Amino acid sequence: MSKKYKGKTCVYCAQEPSTTADHVVAREFFLKQHRDNLPKVPACGECNSEKSRLEHYLTTILPFGGQHPDAQHNLQTMIPKRIHRNMKLREEVLQSMQSSRGTSIQIDPEKFESLFIYIAKGLAWYHWEILLNSDCTARVATISDAGIPLVNSLFDMKASNHIEMNLCQTFFYEGMQANAPLELTLWKMSMYNASFVSPIKGADGNQFGSQVIVLTGPSKYIQSRLPQIFKS
Ligand SMILES: [Zn+2]
């Protein structure tokens, strides 16, 4: 492993020294031929394994809601092996399917929320070297396409940085960093163009989501100015 990732501060807990390079968006979300140049960050062993646990679940379950051809390919090639090896996961997938309507899937809200917070923290460091320490907090909301105009108004804030990325046509994200405080970041993400039964209350009250919104910042700052979509 290169020096770039070792002996730094873990970007997820912002506390422990890093021992590994972590892919911010797990490689397993992408087809094998599309895994080059994915963002990596320094991480400690504990955060890395906790995040892997969430990724194992979500890389299996998210493709079921995917409209994207790679999600279909993923379902046909990689998922059956994963499910076959893991009985508990297989049950979770079956439950999600049974309780779903249409093409959407039901997802464990805690796991979903936790993974997207990890991803936002990873991207904040990867793009702007922002460490979100214990004074910071993160909020997650999911919205359907119909709710996008509401969210776009949030993206009107004065920003010192703004980024839009498309990882292998699979994972889209847009991020903003405020002028001050620097830890104030806002993210909009979507995976496989997947539509899922929103695990978290949506902005438009719609239970179907395809966009995940994450807000990070100093806890004190966020609590007093929390936009409506993050209130539940
Ligand atoms: Zn850590």
mmCIF file of C-alpha atoms and ligand atoms in Angstrom:
data_model
loop_
_atom_site.group_PDB
_atom_site.id
_atom_site.type_symbol
_atom_site.label_atom_id
_atom_site.label_comp_id
_atom_site.label_asym_id
_atom_site.label_seq_id
_atom_site.Cartn_x
_atom_site.Cartn_y
_atom_site.Cartn_z
ATOM 1 C CA MET A 1 0.000 0.000 0.000
ATOM 2 C CA SER A 2 1.304 3.436 -0.861
ATOM 3 C CA LYS A 3 2.247 5.976 1.822
ATOM 4 C CA LYS A 4 -0.675 8.063 0.717
ATOM 5 C CA TYR A 5 -3.052 5.940 2.800
ATOM 6 C CA LYS A 6 -0.967 4.750 5.741
ATOM 7 C CA GLY A 7 -0.410 6.562 9.041
ATOM 8 C CA LYS A 8 -2.910 9.283 8.165
ATOM 9 C CA THR A 9 -6.093 9.972 10.101
ATOM 10 C CA CYS A 10 -8.978 7.688 9.228
ATOM 11 C CA VAL A 11 -11.422 9.827 7.242
ATOM 12 C CA TYR A 12 -14.446 7.997 8.665
ATOM 13 C CA CYS A 13 -13.922 8.261 12.432
ATOM 14 C CA ALA A 14 -11.478 11.182 12.099
ATOM 15 C CA GLN A 15 -9.660 9.723 15.089
ATOM 16 C CA GLU A 16 -7.716 6.506 14.557
ATOM 17 C CA PRO A 17 -4.597 6.249 12.397
ATOM 18 C CA SER A 18 -5.269 4.730 9.004
ATOM 19 C CA THR A 19 -4.023 1.252 8.210
ATOM 20 C CA THR A 20 -5.601 0.728 4.832
ATOM 21 C CA ALA A 21 -6.886 2.329 1.636
ATOM 22 C CA ASP A 22 -10.641 2.095 1.381
ATOM 23 C CA HIS A 23 -12.694 2.416 -1.800
ATOM 24 C CA VAL A 24 -15.233 5.122 -0.943
ATOM 25 C CA VAL A 25 -17.792 3.469 -3.181
ATOM 26 C CA ALA A 26 -17.232 -0.287 -2.904
ATOM 27 C CA ARG A 27 -15.751 -1.954 -5.957
ATOM 28 C CA GLU A 28 -18.482 -4.589 -5.790
ATOM 29 C CA PHE A 29 -21.051 -2.039 -6.914
ATOM 30 C CA PHE A 30 -19.323 -1.990 -10.297
ATOM 31 C CA LEU A 31 -18.780 -4.596 -12.941
ATOM 32 C CA LYS A 32 -15.281 -6.064 -12.930
ATOM 33 C CA GLN A 33 -14.321 -4.250 -16.141
ATOM 34 C CA HIS A 34 -15.388 -0.874 -14.644
ATOM 35 C CA ARG A 35 -13.385 -0.789 -11.441
ATOM 36 C CA ASP A 36 -10.401 1.350 -12.384
ATOM 37 C CA ASN A 37 -9.773 4.746 -10.820
ATOM 38 C CA LEU A 38 -12.402 4.577 -8.115
ATOM 39 C CA PRO A 39 -11.839 7.074 -5.267
ATOM 40 C CA LYS A 40 -9.808 5.744 -2.340
ATOM 41 C CA VAL A 41 -9.204 7.200 1.128
ATOM 42 C CA PRO A 42 -7.191 6.342 4.274
ATOM 43 C CA ALA A 43 -9.197 4.293 6.779
ATOM 44 C CA CYS A 44 -8.627 2.491 10.079
ATOM 45 C CA GLY A 45 -9.252 -1.240 10.360
ATOM 46 C CA GLU A 46 -12.387 -0.875 12.434
ATOM 47 C CA CYS A 47 -14.140 1.597 10.135
ATOM 48 C CA ASN A 48 -13.038 -0.412 7.125
ATOM 49 C CA SER A 49 -14.603 -3.607 8.414
ATOM 50 C CA GLU A 50 -17.774 -1.933 9.651
ATOM 51 C CA LYS A 51 -18.190 -0.298 6.249
ATOM 52 C CA SER A 52 -17.518 -3.616 4.484
ATOM 53 C CA ARG A 53 -20.327 -5.207 6.458
ATOM 54 C CA LEU A 54 -22.746 -2.554 5.174
ATOM 55 C CA GLU A 55 -21.383 -2.849 1.651
ATOM 56 C CA HIS A 56 -21.865 -6.586 1.643
ATOM 57 C CA TYR A 57 -25.549 -6.069 2.313
ATOM 58 C CA LEU A 58 -26.122 -3.082 0.026
ATOM 59 C CA THR A 59 -24.079 -4.265 -2.965
ATOM 60 C CA THR A 60 -26.364 -7.276 -2.947
ATOM 61 C CA ILE A 61 -29.664 -5.578 -2.378
ATOM 62 C CA LEU A 62 -29.430 -2.319 -4.360
ATOM 63 C CA PRO A 63 -29.126 -3.881 -7.842
ATOM 64 C CA PHE A 64 -32.604 -5.366 -7.371
ATOM 65 C CA GLY A 65 -34.080 -1.883 -7.676
ATOM 66 C CA GLY A 66 -31.776 -0.873 -10.523
ATOM 67 C CA GLN A 67 -32.978 0.379 -13.882
ATOM 68 C CA HIS A 68 -29.423 0.471 -15.131
ATOM 69 C CA PRO A 69 -28.052 -2.294 -17.409
ATOM 70 C CA ASP A 70 -25.058 -2.809 -15.109
ATOM 71 C CA ALA A 71 -27.443 -3.529 -12.248
ATOM 72 C CA GLN A 72 -29.032 -6.251 -14.368
ATOM 73 C CA HIS A 73 -25.667 -7.653 -15.305
ATOM 74 C CA ASN A 74 -24.643 -7.558 -11.663
ATOM 75 C CA LEU A 75 -27.779 -9.469 -10.714
ATOM 76 C CA GLN A 76 -27.093 -12.163 -13.246
ATOM 77 C CA THR A 77 -23.382 -12.625 -12.655
ATOM 78 C CA MET A 78 -22.219 -11.586 -9.197
ATOM 79 C CA ILE A 79 -25.235 -11.606 -6.915
ATOM 80 C CA PRO A 80 -26.249 -15.301 -7.124
ATOM 81 C CA LYS A 81 -22.830 -16.367 -5.782
ATOM 82 C CA ARG A 82 -22.989 -13.858 -2.958
ATOM 83 C CA ILE A 83 -26.473 -14.883 -1.927
ATOM 84 C CA HIS A 84 -25.675 -18.551 -2.203
ATOM 85 C CA ARG A 85 -22.861 -18.214 0.308
ATOM 86 C CA ASN A 86 -24.846 -16.241 2.814
ATOM 87 C CA MET A 87 -28.127 -17.602 4.133
ATOM 88 C CA LYS A 88 -28.971 -14.552 6.237
ATOM 89 C CA LEU A 89 -28.469 -12.236 3.285
ATOM 90 C CA ARG A 90 -30.614 -14.488 1.127
ATOM 91 C CA GLU A 91 -33.455 -14.156 3.609
ATOM 92 C CA GLU A 92 -33.062 -10.396 3.723
ATOM 93 C CA VAL A 93 -33.233 -10.206 -0.058
ATOM 94 C CA LEU A 94 -36.329 -12.383 -0.191
ATOM 95 C CA GLN A 95 -38.031 -10.266 2.454
ATOM 96 C CA SER A 96 -37.203 -7.102 0.547
ATOM 97 C CA MET A 97 -38.721 -8.534 -2.584
ATOM 98 C CA GLN A 98 -41.863 -9.747 -0.848
ATOM 99 C CA SER A 99 -42.589 -6.446 0.785
ATOM 100 C CA SER A 100 -41.806 -4.439 -2.316
ATOM 101 C CA ARG A 101 -44.168 -2.888 -4.788
ATOM 102 C CA GLY A 102 -43.343 -2.688 -8.474
ATOM 103 C CA THR A 103 -39.641 -2.574 -9.114
ATOM 104 C CA SER A 104 -38.713 -0.990 -5.822
ATOM 105 C CA ILE A 105 -37.077 -2.785 -2.956
ATOM 106 C CA GLN A 106 -37.272 -2.392 0.774
ATOM 107 C CA ILE A 107 -33.972 -1.618 2.442
ATOM 108 C CA ASP A 108 -32.823 -1.705 6.052
ATOM 109 C CA PRO A 109 -32.877 2.020 6.914
ATOM 110 C CA GLU A 110 -30.029 1.955 9.416
ATOM 111 C CA LYS A 111 -27.630 0.165 7.103
ATOM 112 C CA PHE A 112 -28.628 2.351 4.203
ATOM 113 C CA GLU A 113 -28.172 5.570 6.135
ATOM 114 C CA SER A 114 -24.872 4.494 7.662
ATOM 115 C CA LEU A 115 -23.321 3.530 4.340
ATOM 116 C CA PHE A 116 -24.244 6.802 2.654
ATOM 117 C CA ILE A 117 -22.782 8.747 5.575
ATOM 118 C CA TYR A 118 -19.538 6.815 5.130
ATOM 119 C CA ILE A 119 -19.594 7.629 1.421
ATOM 120 C CA ALA A 120 -20.202 11.351 2.028
ATOM 121 C CA LYS A 121 -17.348 11.486 4.549
ATOM 122 C CA GLY A 122 -15.074 9.670 2.133
ATOM 123 C CA LEU A 123 -15.925 11.985 -0.752
ATOM 124 C CA ALA A 124 -15.539 15.111 1.408
ATOM 125 C CA TRP A 125 -11.996 14.061 2.182
ATOM 126 C CA TYR A 126 -11.243 12.777 -1.297
ATOM 127 C CA HIS A 127 -12.228 16.028 -3.018
ATOM 128 C CA TRP A 128 -11.544 18.702 -0.400
ATOM 129 C CA GLU A 129 -9.537 17.039 2.382
ATOM 130 C CA ILE A 130 -12.278 17.731 4.882
ATOM 131 C CA LEU A 131 -12.201 15.648 8.074
ATOM 132 C CA LEU A 132 -15.564 15.408 9.774
ATOM 133 C CA ASN A 133 -14.680 14.943 13.418
ATOM 134 C CA SER A 134 -16.889 14.170 16.407
ATOM 135 C CA ASP A 135 -18.172 17.762 16.526
ATOM 136 C CA CYS A 136 -19.777 17.111 13.165
ATOM 137 C CA THR A 137 -22.937 15.328 12.239
ATOM 138 C CA ALA A 138 -24.485 13.983 9.043
ATOM 139 C CA ARG A 139 -28.120 13.714 7.981
ATOM 140 C CA VAL A 140 -29.544 11.564 5.207
ATOM 141 C CA ALA A 141 -32.759 11.895 3.214
ATOM 142 C CA THR A 142 -34.066 10.096 0.174
ATOM 143 C CA ILE A 143 -36.202 11.678 -2.472
ATOM 144 C CA SER A 144 -37.859 10.649 -5.700
ATOM 145 C CA ASP A 145 -37.204 12.399 -9.001
ATOM 146 C CA ALA A 146 -40.265 14.537 -8.321
ATOM 147 C CA GLY A 147 -38.557 15.958 -5.261
ATOM 148 C CA ILE A 148 -35.431 17.040 -7.091
ATOM 149 C CA PRO A 149 -36.490 20.688 -7.641
ATOM 150 C CA LEU A 150 -36.838 21.061 -3.868
ATOM 151 C CA VAL A 151 -33.366 19.752 -3.319
ATOM 152 C CA ASN A 152 -31.884 21.830 -6.108
ATOM 153 C CA SER A 153 -32.766 24.925 -4.120
ATOM 154 C CA LEU A 154 -30.378 23.658 -1.435
ATOM 155 C CA PHE A 155 -27.665 23.480 -4.043
ATOM 156 C CA ASP A 156 -28.084 27.223 -4.581
ATOM 157 C CA MET A 157 -26.126 27.956 -1.418
ATOM 158 C CA LYS A 158 -22.905 29.902 -1.708
ATOM 159 C CA ALA A 159 -20.230 27.318 -2.216
ATOM 160 C CA SER A 160 -16.483 27.400 -2.369
ATOM 161 C CA ASN A 161 -16.421 24.058 -4.124
ATOM 162 C CA HIS A 162 -18.818 22.188 -6.335
ATOM 163 C CA ILE A 163 -18.274 18.855 -8.009
ATOM 164 C CA GLU A 164 -20.259 16.565 -10.271
ATOM 165 C CA MET A 165 -19.034 13.064 -10.961
ATOM 166 C CA ASN A 166 -20.157 9.969 -12.734
ATOM 167 C CA LEU A 167 -18.408 6.760 -11.727
ATOM 168 C CA CYS A 168 -18.566 4.273 -14.592
ATOM 169 C CA GLN A 169 -22.083 5.403 -15.574
ATOM 170 C CA THR A 170 -23.261 3.630 -12.428
ATOM 171 C CA PHE A 171 -22.870 5.938 -9.469
ATOM 172 C CA PHE A 172 -23.686 9.606 -9.954
ATOM 173 C CA TYR A 173 -22.946 12.237 -7.372
ATOM 174 C CA GLU A 174 -22.941 15.967 -6.969
ATOM 175 C CA GLY A 175 -21.329 17.648 -3.985
ATOM 176 C CA MET A 176 -20.935 21.126 -2.578
ATOM 177 C CA GLN A 177 -18.761 22.579 0.100
ATOM 178 C CA ALA A 178 -19.803 25.815 1.805
ATOM 179 C CA ASN A 179 -17.531 28.832 2.157
ATOM 180 C CA ALA A 180 -17.936 28.529 5.899
ATOM 181 C CA PRO A 181 -17.998 26.386 7.887
ATOM 182 C CA LEU A 182 -15.857 24.194 5.643
ATOM 183 C CA GLU A 183 -17.341 21.020 7.117
ATOM 184 C CA LEU A 184 -20.712 21.997 5.701
ATOM 185 C CA THR A 185 -21.146 19.795 2.646
ATOM 186 C CA LEU A 186 -24.179 18.676 0.700
ATOM 187 C CA TRP A 187 -24.361 15.593 -1.506
ATOM 188 C CA LYS A 188 -26.808 14.161 -3.995
ATOM 189 C CA MET A 189 -26.148 10.584 -5.027
ATOM 190 C CA SER A 190 -27.797 7.845 -7.043
ATOM 191 C CA MET A 191 -26.783 4.265 -7.697
ATOM 192 C CA TYR A 192 -27.844 2.237 -10.771
ATOM 193 C CA ASN A 193 -30.635 4.766 -11.145
ATOM 194 C CA ALA A 194 -32.181 2.435 -8.605
ATOM 195 C CA SER A 195 -35.589 3.101 -7.257
ATOM 196 C CA PHE A 196 -36.229 1.850 -3.754
ATOM 197 C CA VAL A 197 -38.851 2.098 -1.110
ATOM 198 C CA SER A 198 -37.418 5.015 0.742
ATOM 199 C CA PRO A 199 -35.923 3.756 3.997
ATOM 200 C CA ILE A 200 -36.001 7.307 5.287
ATOM 201 C CA LYS A 201 -38.785 9.839 5.043
ATOM 202 C CA GLY A 202 -38.619 11.586 1.680
ATOM 203 C CA ALA A 203 -38.698 15.278 0.930
ATOM 204 C CA ASP A 204 -41.947 15.087 -0.954
ATOM 205 C CA GLY A 205 -43.538 12.533 1.336
ATOM 206 C CA ASN A 206 -43.124 10.040 -1.466
ATOM 207 C CA GLN A 207 -42.052 6.626 -0.294
ATOM 208 C CA PHE A 208 -40.160 5.858 -3.478
ATOM 209 C CA GLY A 209 -36.692 7.240 -3.759
ATOM 210 C CA SER A 210 -33.901 7.212 -6.296
ATOM 211 C CA GLN A 211 -31.788 10.080 -4.982
ATOM 212 C CA VAL A 212 -29.938 10.064 -1.691
ATOM 213 C CA ILE A 213 -29.170 13.426 -0.104
ATOM 214 C CA VAL A 214 -26.533 13.762 2.606
ATOM 215 C CA LEU A 215 -25.792 16.894 4.588
ATOM 216 C CA THR A 216 -22.708 17.130 6.799
ATOM 217 C CA GLY A 217 -21.505 19.877 9.092
ATOM 218 C CA PRO A 218 -20.741 20.980 12.638
ATOM 219 C CA SER A 219 -23.546 19.616 14.849
ATOM 220 C CA LYS A 220 -24.383 22.987 16.384
ATOM 221 C CA TYR A 221 -24.589 24.637 13.000
ATOM 222 C CA ILE A 222 -26.710 21.886 11.432
ATOM 223 C CA GLN A 223 -29.175 21.587 14.309
ATOM 224 C CA SER A 224 -30.188 25.210 14.170
ATOM 225 C CA ARG A 225 -30.499 25.392 10.396
ATOM 226 C CA LEU A 226 -31.673 21.953 9.333
ATOM 227 C CA PRO A 227 -33.536 22.090 5.985
ATOM 228 C CA GLN A 228 -37.022 20.584 6.036
ATOM 229 C CA ILE A 229 -36.127 17.506 3.998
ATOM 230 C CA PHE A 230 -33.886 16.205 6.770
ATOM 231 C CA LYS A 231 -36.543 16.562 9.443
ATOM 232 C CA SER A 232 -38.579 13.501 10.195
HETATM 233 ZN ZN ZN B 1 -11.796 4.924 11.561
#
